[in-house]
Short mmCIF file of C-alpha atoms and ligand atoms in Angstrom, two decimals:
data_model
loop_
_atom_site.label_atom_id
_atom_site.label_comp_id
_atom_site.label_asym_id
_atom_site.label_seq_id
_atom_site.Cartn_x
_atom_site.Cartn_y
_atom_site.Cartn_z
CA UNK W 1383 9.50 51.59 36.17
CA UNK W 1384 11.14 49.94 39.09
CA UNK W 1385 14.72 51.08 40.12
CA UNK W 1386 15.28 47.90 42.44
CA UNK W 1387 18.31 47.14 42.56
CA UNK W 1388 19.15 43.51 40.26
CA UNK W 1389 21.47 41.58 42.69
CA UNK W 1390 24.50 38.40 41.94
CA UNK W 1391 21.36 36.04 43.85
CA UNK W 1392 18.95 37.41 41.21
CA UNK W 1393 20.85 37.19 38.08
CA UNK W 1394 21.99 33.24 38.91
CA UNK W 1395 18.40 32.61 40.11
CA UNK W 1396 17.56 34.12 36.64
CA UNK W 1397 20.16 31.52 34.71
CA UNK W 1398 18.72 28.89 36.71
CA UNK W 1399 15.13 29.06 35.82
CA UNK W 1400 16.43 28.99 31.75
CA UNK W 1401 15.69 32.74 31.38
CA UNK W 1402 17.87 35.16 28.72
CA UNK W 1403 20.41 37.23 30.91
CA UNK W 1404 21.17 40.85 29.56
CA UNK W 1405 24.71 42.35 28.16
CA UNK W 1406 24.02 44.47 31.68
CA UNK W 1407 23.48 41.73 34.03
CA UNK W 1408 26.20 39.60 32.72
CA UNK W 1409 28.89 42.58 32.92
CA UNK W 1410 27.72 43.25 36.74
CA UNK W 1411 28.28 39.31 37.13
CA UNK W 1412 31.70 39.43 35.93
CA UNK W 1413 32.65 42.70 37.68
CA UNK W 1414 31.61 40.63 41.18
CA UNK W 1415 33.87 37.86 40.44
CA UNK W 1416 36.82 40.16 39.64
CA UNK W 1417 36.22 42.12 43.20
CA UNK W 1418 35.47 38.73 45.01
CA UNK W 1419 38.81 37.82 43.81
CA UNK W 1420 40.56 41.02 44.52
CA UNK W 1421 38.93 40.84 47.90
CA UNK W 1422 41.00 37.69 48.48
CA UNK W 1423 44.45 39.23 47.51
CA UNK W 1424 43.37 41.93 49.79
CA UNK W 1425 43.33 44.80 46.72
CA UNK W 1426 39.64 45.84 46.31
CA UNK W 1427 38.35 48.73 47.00
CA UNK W 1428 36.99 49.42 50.68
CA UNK W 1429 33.22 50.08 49.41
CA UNK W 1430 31.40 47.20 47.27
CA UNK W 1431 27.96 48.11 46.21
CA UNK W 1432 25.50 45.38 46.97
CA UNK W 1433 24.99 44.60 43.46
CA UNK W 1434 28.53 43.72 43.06
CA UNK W 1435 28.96 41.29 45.86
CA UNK W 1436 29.41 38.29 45.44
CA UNK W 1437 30.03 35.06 47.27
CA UNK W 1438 31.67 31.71 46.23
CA UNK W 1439 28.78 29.71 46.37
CA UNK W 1440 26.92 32.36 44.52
CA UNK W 1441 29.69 32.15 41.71
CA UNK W 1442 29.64 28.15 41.93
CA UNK W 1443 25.89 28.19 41.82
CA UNK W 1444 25.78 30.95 38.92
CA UNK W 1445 28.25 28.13 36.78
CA UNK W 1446 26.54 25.09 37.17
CA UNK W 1447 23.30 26.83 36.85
CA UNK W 1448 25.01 28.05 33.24
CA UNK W 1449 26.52 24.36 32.76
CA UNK W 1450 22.99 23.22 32.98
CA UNK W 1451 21.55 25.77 30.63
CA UNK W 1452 23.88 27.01 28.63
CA UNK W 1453 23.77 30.45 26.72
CA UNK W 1454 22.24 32.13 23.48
CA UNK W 1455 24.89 33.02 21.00
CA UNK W 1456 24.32 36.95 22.33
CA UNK W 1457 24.74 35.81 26.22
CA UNK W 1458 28.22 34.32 25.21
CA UNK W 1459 29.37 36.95 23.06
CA UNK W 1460 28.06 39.35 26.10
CA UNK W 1461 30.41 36.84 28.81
CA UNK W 1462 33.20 36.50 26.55
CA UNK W 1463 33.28 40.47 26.23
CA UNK W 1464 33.07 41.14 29.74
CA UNK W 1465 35.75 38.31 30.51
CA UNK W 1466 37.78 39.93 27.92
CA UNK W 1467 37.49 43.56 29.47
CA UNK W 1468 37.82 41.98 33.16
CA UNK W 1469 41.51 43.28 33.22
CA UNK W 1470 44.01 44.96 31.14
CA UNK W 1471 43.98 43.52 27.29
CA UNK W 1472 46.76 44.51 24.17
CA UNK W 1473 46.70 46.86 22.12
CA UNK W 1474 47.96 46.11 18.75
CA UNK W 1475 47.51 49.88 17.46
CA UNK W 1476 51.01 50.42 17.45
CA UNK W 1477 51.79 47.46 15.16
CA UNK W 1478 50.11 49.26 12.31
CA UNK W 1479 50.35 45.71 10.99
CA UNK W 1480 47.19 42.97 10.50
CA UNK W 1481 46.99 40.38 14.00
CA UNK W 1482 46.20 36.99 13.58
CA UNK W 1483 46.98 33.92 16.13
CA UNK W 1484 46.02 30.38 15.86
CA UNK W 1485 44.92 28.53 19.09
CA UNK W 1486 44.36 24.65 19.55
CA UNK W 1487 42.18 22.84 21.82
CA UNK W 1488 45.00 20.62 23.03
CA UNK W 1489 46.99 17.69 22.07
CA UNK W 1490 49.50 15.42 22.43
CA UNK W 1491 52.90 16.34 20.64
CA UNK W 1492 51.03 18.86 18.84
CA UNK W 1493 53.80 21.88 18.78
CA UNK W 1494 52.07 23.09 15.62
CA UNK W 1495 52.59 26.22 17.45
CA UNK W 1496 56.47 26.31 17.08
CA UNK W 1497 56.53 26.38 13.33
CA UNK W 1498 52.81 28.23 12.44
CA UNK W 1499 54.68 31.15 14.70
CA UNK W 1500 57.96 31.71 13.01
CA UNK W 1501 55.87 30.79 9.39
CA UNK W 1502 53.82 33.67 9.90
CA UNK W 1503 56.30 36.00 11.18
CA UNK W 1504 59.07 34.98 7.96
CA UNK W 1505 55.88 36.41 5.67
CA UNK W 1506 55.26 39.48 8.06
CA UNK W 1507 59.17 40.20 7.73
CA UNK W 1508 58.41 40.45 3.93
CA UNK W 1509 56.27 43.49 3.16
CA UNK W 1510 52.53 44.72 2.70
CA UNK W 1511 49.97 43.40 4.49
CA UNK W 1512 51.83 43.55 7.40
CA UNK W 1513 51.52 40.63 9.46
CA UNK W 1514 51.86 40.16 13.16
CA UNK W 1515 51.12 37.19 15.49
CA UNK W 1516 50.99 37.94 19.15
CA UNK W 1517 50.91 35.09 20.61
CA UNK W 1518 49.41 34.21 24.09
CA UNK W 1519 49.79 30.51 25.13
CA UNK W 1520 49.31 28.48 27.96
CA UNK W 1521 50.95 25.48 30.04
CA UNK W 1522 50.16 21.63 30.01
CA UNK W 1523 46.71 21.01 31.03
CA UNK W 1524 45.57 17.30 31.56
CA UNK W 1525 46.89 15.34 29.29
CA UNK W 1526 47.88 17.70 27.16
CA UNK W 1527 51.29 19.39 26.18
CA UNK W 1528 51.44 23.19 26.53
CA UNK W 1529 53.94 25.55 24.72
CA UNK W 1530 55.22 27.98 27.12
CA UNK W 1531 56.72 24.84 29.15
CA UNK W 1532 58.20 23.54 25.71
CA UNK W 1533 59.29 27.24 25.05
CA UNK W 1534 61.03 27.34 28.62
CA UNK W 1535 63.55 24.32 27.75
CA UNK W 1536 65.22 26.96 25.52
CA UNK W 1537 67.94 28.02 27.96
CA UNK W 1538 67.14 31.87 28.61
CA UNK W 1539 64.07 32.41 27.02
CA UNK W 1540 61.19 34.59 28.51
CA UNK W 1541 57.70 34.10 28.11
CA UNK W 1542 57.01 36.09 30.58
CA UNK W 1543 56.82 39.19 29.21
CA UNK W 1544 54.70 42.58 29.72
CA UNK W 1545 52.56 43.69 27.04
CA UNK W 1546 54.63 46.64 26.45
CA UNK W 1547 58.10 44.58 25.76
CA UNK W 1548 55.75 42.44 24.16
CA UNK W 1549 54.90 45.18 21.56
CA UNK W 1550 58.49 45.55 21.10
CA UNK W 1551 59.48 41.98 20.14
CA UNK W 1552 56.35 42.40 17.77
CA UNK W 1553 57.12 45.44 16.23
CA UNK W 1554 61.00 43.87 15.38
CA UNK W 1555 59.97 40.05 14.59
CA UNK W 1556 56.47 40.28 14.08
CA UNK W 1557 55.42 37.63 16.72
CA UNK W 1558 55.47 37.41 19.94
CA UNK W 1559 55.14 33.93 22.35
CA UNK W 1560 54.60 34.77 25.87
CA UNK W 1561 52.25 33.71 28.49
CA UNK W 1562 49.49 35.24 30.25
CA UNK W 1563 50.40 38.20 32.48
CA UNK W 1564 48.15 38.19 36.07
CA UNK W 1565 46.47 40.98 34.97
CA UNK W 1566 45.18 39.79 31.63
CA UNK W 1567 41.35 38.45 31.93
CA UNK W 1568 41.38 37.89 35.40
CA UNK W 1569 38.17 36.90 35.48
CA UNK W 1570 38.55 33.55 33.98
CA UNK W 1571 41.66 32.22 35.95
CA UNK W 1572 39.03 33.18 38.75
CA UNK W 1573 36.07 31.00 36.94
CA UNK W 1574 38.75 28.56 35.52
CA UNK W 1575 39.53 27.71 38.91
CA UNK W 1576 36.25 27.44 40.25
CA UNK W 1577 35.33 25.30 37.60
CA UNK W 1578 38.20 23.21 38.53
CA UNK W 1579 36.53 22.80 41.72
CA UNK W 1580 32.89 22.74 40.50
CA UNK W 1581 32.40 19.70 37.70
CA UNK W 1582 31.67 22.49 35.33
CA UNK W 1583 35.17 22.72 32.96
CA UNK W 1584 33.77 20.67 30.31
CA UNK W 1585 30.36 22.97 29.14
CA UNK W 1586 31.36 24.39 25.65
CA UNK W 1587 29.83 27.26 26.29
CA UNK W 1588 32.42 28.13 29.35
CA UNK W 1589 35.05 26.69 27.57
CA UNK W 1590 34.08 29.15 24.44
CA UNK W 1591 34.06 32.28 27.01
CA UNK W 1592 37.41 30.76 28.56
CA UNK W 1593 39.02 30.53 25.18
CA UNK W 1594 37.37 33.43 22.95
CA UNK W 1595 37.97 36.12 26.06
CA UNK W 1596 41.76 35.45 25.78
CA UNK W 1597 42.31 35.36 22.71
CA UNK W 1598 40.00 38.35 21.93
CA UNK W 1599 42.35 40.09 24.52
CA UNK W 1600 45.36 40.23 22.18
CA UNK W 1601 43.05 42.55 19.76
CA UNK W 1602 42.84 40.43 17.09
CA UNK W 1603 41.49 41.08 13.66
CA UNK W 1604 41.65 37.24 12.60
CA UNK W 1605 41.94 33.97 14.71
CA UNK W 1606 42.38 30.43 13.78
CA UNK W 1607 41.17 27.28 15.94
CA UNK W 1608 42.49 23.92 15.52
CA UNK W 1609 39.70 21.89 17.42
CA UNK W 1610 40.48 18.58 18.11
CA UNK W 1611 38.41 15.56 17.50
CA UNK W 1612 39.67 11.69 18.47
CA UNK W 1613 40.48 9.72 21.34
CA UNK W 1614 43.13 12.29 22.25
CA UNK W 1615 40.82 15.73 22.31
CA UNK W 1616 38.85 16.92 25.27
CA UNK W 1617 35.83 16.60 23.85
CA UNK W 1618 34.24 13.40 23.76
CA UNK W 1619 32.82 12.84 20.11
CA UNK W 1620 33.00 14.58 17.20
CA UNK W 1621 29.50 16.42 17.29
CA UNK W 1622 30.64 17.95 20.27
CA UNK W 1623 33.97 19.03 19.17
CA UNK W 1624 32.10 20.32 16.07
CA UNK W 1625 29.37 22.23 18.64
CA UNK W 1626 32.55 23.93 20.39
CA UNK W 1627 33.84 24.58 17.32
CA UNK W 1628 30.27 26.61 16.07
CA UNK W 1629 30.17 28.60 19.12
CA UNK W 1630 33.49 30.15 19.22
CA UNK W 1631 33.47 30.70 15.79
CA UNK W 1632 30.09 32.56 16.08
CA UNK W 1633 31.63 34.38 19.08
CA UNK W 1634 34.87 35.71 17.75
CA UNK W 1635 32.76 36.92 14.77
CA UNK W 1636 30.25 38.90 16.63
CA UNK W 1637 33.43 40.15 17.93
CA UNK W 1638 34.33 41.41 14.78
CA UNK W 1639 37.60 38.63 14.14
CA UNK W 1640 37.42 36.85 11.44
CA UNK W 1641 37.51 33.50 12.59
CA UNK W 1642 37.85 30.11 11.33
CA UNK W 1643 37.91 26.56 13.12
CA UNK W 1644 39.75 23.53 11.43
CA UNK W 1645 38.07 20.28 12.91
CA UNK W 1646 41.49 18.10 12.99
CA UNK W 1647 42.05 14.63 14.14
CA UNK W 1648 44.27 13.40 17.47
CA UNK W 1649 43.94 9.61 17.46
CA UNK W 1650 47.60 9.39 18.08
CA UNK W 1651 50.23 11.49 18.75
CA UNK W 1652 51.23 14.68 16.42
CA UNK W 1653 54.53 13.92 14.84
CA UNK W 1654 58.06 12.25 15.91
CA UNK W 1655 57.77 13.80 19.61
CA UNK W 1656 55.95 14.59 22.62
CA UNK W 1657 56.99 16.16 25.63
CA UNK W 1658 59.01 19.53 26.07
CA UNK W 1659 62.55 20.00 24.79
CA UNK W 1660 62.11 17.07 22.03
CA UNK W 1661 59.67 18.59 20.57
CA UNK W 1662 61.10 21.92 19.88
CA UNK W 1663 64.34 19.78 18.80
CA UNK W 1664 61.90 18.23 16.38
CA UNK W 1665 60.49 21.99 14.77
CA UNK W 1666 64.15 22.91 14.39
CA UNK W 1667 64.63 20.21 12.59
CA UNK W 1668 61.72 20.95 10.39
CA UNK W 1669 62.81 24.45 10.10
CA UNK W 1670 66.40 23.43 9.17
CA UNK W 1671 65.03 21.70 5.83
CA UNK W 1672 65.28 18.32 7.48
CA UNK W 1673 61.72 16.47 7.15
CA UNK W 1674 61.42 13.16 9.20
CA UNK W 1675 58.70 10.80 7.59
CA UNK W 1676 57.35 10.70 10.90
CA UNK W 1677 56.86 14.52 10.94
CA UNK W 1678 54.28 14.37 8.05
CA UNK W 1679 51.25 14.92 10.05
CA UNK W 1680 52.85 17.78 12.12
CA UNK W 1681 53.73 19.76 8.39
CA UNK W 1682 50.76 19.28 6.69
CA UNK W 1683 48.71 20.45 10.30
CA UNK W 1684 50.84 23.90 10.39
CA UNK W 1685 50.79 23.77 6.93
CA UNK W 1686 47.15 23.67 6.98
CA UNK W 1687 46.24 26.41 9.73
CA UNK W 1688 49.39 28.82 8.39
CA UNK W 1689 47.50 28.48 5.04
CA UNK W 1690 44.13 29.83 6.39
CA UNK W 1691 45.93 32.49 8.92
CA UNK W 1692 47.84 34.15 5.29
CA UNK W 1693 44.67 33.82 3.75
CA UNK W 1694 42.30 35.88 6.26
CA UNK W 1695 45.73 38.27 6.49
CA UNK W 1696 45.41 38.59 2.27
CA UNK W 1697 48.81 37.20 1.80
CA UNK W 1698 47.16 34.75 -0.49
CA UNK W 1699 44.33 34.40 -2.68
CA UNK W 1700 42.81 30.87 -1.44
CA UNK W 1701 43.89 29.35 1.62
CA UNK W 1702 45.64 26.48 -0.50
CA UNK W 1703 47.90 28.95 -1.96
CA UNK W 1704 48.08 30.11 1.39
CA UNK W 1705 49.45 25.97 2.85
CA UNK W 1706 51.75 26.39 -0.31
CA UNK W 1707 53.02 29.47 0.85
CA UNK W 1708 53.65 28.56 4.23
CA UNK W 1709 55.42 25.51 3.36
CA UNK W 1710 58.06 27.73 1.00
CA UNK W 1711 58.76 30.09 3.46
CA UNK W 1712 59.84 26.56 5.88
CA UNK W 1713 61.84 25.04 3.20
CA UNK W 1714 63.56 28.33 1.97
CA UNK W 1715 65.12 28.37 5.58
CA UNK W 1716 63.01 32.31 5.67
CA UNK W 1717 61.24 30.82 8.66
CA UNK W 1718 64.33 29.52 10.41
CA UNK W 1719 65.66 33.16 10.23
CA UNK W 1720 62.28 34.00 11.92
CA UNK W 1721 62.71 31.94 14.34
CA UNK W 1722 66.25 33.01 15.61
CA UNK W 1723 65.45 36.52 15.53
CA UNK W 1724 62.29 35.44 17.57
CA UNK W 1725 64.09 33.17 19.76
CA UNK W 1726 66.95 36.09 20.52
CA UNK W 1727 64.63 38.84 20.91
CA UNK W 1728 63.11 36.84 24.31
CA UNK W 1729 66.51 36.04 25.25
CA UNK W 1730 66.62 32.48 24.75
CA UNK W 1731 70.29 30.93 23.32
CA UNK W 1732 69.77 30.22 19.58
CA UNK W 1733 73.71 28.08 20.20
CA UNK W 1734 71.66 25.24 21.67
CA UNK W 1735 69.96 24.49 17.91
CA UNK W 1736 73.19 23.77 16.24
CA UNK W 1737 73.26 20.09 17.72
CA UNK W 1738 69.33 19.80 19.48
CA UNK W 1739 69.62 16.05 19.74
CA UNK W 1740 72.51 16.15 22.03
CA UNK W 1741 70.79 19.26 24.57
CA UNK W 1742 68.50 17.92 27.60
CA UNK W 1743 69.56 14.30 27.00
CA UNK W 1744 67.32 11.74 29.14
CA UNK W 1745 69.05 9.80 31.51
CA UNK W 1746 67.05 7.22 31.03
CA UNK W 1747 65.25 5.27 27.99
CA UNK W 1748 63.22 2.16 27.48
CA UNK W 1749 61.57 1.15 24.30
CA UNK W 1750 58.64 -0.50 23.88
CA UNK W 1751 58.09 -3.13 20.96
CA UNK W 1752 55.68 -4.86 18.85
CA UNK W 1753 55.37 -8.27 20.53
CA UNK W 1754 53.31 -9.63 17.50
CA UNK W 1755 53.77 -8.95 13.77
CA UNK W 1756 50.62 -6.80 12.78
CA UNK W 1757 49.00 -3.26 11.88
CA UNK W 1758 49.11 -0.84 14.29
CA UNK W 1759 45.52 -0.84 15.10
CA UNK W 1760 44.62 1.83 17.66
CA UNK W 1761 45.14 3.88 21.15
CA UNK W 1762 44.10 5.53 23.54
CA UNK W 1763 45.84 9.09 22.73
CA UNK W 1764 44.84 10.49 26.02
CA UNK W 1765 46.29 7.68 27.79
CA UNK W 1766 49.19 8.16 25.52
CA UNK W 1767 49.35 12.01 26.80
CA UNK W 1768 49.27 11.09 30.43
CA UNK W 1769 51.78 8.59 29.96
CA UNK W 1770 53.96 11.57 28.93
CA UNK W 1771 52.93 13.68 31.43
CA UNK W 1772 53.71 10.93 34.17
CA UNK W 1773 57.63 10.67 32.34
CA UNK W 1774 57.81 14.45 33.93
CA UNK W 1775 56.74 16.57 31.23
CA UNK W 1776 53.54 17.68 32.74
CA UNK W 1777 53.09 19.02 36.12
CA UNK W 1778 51.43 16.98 39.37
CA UNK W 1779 49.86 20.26 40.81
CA UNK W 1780 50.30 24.22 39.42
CA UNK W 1781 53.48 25.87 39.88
CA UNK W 1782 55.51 22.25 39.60
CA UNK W 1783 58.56 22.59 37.39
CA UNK W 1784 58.47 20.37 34.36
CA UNK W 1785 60.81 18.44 32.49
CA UNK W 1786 63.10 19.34 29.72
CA UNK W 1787 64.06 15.29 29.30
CA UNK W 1788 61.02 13.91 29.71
CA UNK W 1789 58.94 12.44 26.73
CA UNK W 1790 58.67 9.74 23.80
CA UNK W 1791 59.69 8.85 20.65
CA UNK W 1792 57.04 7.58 18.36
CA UNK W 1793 58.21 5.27 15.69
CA UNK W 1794 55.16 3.82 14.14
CA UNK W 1795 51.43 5.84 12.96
CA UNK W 1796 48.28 4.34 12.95
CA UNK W 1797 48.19 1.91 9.97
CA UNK W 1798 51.75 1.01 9.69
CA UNK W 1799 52.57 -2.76 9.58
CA UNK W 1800 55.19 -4.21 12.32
CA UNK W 1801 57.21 -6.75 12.81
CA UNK W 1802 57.29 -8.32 16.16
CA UNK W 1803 60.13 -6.79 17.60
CA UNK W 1804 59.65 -3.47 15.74
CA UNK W 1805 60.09 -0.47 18.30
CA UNK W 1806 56.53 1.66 18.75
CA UNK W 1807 57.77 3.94 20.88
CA UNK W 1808 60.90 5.22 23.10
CA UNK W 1809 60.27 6.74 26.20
CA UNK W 1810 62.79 9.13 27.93
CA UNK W 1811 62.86 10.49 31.64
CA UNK W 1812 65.03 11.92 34.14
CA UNK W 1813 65.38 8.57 35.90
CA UNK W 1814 65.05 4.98 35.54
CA UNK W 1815 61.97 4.37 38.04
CA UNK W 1816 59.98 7.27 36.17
CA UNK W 1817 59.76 4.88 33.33
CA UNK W 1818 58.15 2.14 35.11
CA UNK W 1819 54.25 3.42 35.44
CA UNK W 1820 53.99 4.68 31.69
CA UNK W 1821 56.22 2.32 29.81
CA UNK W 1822 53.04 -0.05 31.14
CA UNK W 1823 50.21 2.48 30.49
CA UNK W 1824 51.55 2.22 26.83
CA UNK W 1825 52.00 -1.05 26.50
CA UNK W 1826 48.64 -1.31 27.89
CA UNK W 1827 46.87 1.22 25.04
CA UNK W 1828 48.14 -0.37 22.30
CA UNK W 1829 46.98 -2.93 20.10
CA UNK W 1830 47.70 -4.73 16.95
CA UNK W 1831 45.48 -6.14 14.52
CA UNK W 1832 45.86 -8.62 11.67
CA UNK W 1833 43.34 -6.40 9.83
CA UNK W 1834 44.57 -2.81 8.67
CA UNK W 1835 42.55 -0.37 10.58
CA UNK W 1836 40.55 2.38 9.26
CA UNK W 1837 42.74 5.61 9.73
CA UNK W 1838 40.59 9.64 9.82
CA UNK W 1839 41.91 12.02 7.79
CA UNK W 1840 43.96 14.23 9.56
CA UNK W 1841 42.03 17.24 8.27
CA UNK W 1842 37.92 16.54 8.67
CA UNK W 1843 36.34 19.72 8.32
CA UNK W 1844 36.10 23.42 8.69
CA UNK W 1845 33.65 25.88 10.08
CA UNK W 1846 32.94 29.24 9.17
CA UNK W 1847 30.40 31.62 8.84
N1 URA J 2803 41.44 25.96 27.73
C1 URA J 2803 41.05 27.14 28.30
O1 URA J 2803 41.77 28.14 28.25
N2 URA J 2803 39.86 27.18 28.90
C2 URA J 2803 39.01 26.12 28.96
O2 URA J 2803 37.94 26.23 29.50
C3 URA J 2803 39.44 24.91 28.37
C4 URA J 2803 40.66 24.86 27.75
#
């Protein structure tokens, strides 16, 4: 048998030429991009071993050379478990208690998040099972929102937590919303970045390994995905949404999380708001009883994925009774309570929800109207997310503050009749010129029709195994 040793040039040449890669080749790949990467920051050790070199062309090569082919189901559960094991991961041991998170591909206004959080934790404050939810989410990427930054408009809060305090807030609210710490999967903000750099984000087999690997890294025992499918989701049609959706469900459950993908649609924005502060304004609404008509679609979402998260946790029988559940613990004011308690235990001031339409006010407002009577035919949602971002919710280049002001109103869905002269949306900003470039991409996306469109379910389909 030959002891040669395999090499970073052999395994991508391997990928390349369409041929099966081995859980043992795959981990030495990952190990390489972690030391490349520590190499940079100056902190790996003095000796590499030639198998675990690596260079950045190698590593871009290795990723387009995977973008090309793509993976078996065992190559991706094999990547996602290395990425997942590239750095230091939580340990939910201590919670004695059953873990279950919810993750979304990305939206506009969707701050499902803020409610399915507090939900979850109201029914883990109440007995056996046990229930905790330790959240890890991320920031606004493209054109799409991202909760820490809508977290972060809560004077005081920290998201930045370690996994030990972490454990802590857990352990006394029974969630946890924080971001990710530097040391958690470093090997995909090293990949992420490359792919950045490399045409190569949008394969959904790296986006599966991207995705799984962190969320695997909060030791879960049950995950639900909210993929999205419409003009507003990443991925471009619905077959591939649904393809994304198959693979990480297949991965999470060869690693041994139950896990469940709702296939939801994002033709138009999620809810009343989208941008930072007005949207958690909006969930404390919600969680104060008060239920805007134009917060349907936002309820019935969280609803929806809080239903299947208390079913896989066995805190009810179907994941109907589950939605139904869910929805009593937000009207009984028992996940307001959660919420607080969450909110205080990361140091944010719970004083600024007493009156949340009057905190962050926007400087600036313009409204755009209907300038024809007609149905409220279509959008483009992503435009309609980078019209947001552009107010100042979203960031230019990494590291940018966002913010808190910045955002719109929407006072019409998909479907509804208007009157010329009937307001579609309101945007807000920090200043009057930061209204000029999106008040125009709206009124440029949408369009009214003397024919009532046809409107997708909000809910299309799910996938399990
Ligand atoms: N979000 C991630 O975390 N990774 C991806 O690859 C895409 C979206």
């Amino acid at each position: 048998m030959s002891t040669q040793t395999v090499l970073p040039i052999d395994i991508l040449i391997k990928k390349r030429d369409g041929l099966e890669l081995s859980s043992a080749e795959i981990q030495q790949f990952v190990r390489a991009v972690v030391l490349n990467g520590e190499a940079k920051l100056g902190t790996a050790p003095q000796e590499i071993a030639a198998a675990e070199k690596i260079t950045d062309a190698q590593i871009a090569a290795f990723l387009m050379a995977a973008f090309e082919r793509g993976f078996t189901r065992e190559e991706l559960a094999h990547l996602t478990n290395a990425m997942r094991y590239s750095g230091e991961t939580f340990h939910a041991a201590p919670l004695k208690s059953f873990t279950v998170d919810k993750h979304s591909t990305g939206g506009v206004g969707d701050k499902s998040s803020l409610l399915i959080a507090p939900t979850l934790a109201a029914a883990g404050l109440q007995g056996t099972p046990s229930i905790s939810v330790p959240m890890i989410s991320g920031r606004s990427l493209g054109h799409t929102g991202g909760t820490l930054d809508k977290l972060e408009t809560i004077p005081g809060f920290d998201t930045q937590l370690s996994l030990a305090r972490m454990t802590e807030v857990l352990l006394e609210c029974h969630a946890a919303m924080v971001g990710q710490t530097p040391r958690l999967v470093p090997a995909d903000r090293i990949l992420y970045a490359m792919r950045d750099h490399t045409g190569t984000v949008e394969s959904p087999y790296l986006i599966t390994a991207s995705i799984m690997s962190k969320k695997l890294a909060e030791d879960l025992n049950a995950l639900v995905l909210d993929v999205k499918v419409g003009s507003g989701a990443f991925m471009p049609s619905y077959e591939q949404s649904k393809f994304l959706a198959e693979l990480m469900v297949s991965t999470g459950e060869l690693a041994g999380a139950r896990t469940v993908a709702v296939l939801t649609t994002m033709d138009e924005p999620l809810g009343r708001f989208s941008g930072n502060w007005v949207e958690v304004w909006e969930c404390v609404e919600i969680l104060k009883g008060k239920r805007h008509a134009l917060s349907a679609d936002l309820i019935e979402l969280s609803n929806v994925l809080s239903g299947w998260m208390l079913y896989l946790a066995g805190k009810a029988a179907t994941p109907e009774a589950g939605a139904l559940l869910a929805d009593e613990l937000m009207t009984s004011g028992a996940a307001y309570e959660a919420w607080l308690k969450l909110v205080a235990a990361h140091g944010g001031d719970v004083t600024v929800f007493a009156e949340p339409a009057s905190f962050h006010k926007p400087k600036a407002t313009r409204v755009l109207r209907a300038e024809q009577r007609g149905y409220l035919a279509g959008m483009d949602c992503k435009e309609v997310g980078w019209a947001v971002q552009r107010l100042g919710a979203g960031r230019a280049k990494p590291g940018d503050p966002v913010s808190a002001h910045a955002g719109i109103e929407s006072h019409a869905k998909l479907g509804t009749f208007l009157e010329e002269g009937d307001p579609i949306f309101t945007l807000f900003a920090e200043e009057e010129a930061l209204l000029e470039a999106p008040f125009a991409m709206l009124k440029a996306t949408v369009t009214l029709s003397n024919e009532a469109p046809t409107v997708q379910p909000l809910i299309r389909e799910i996938v399990r195994q």
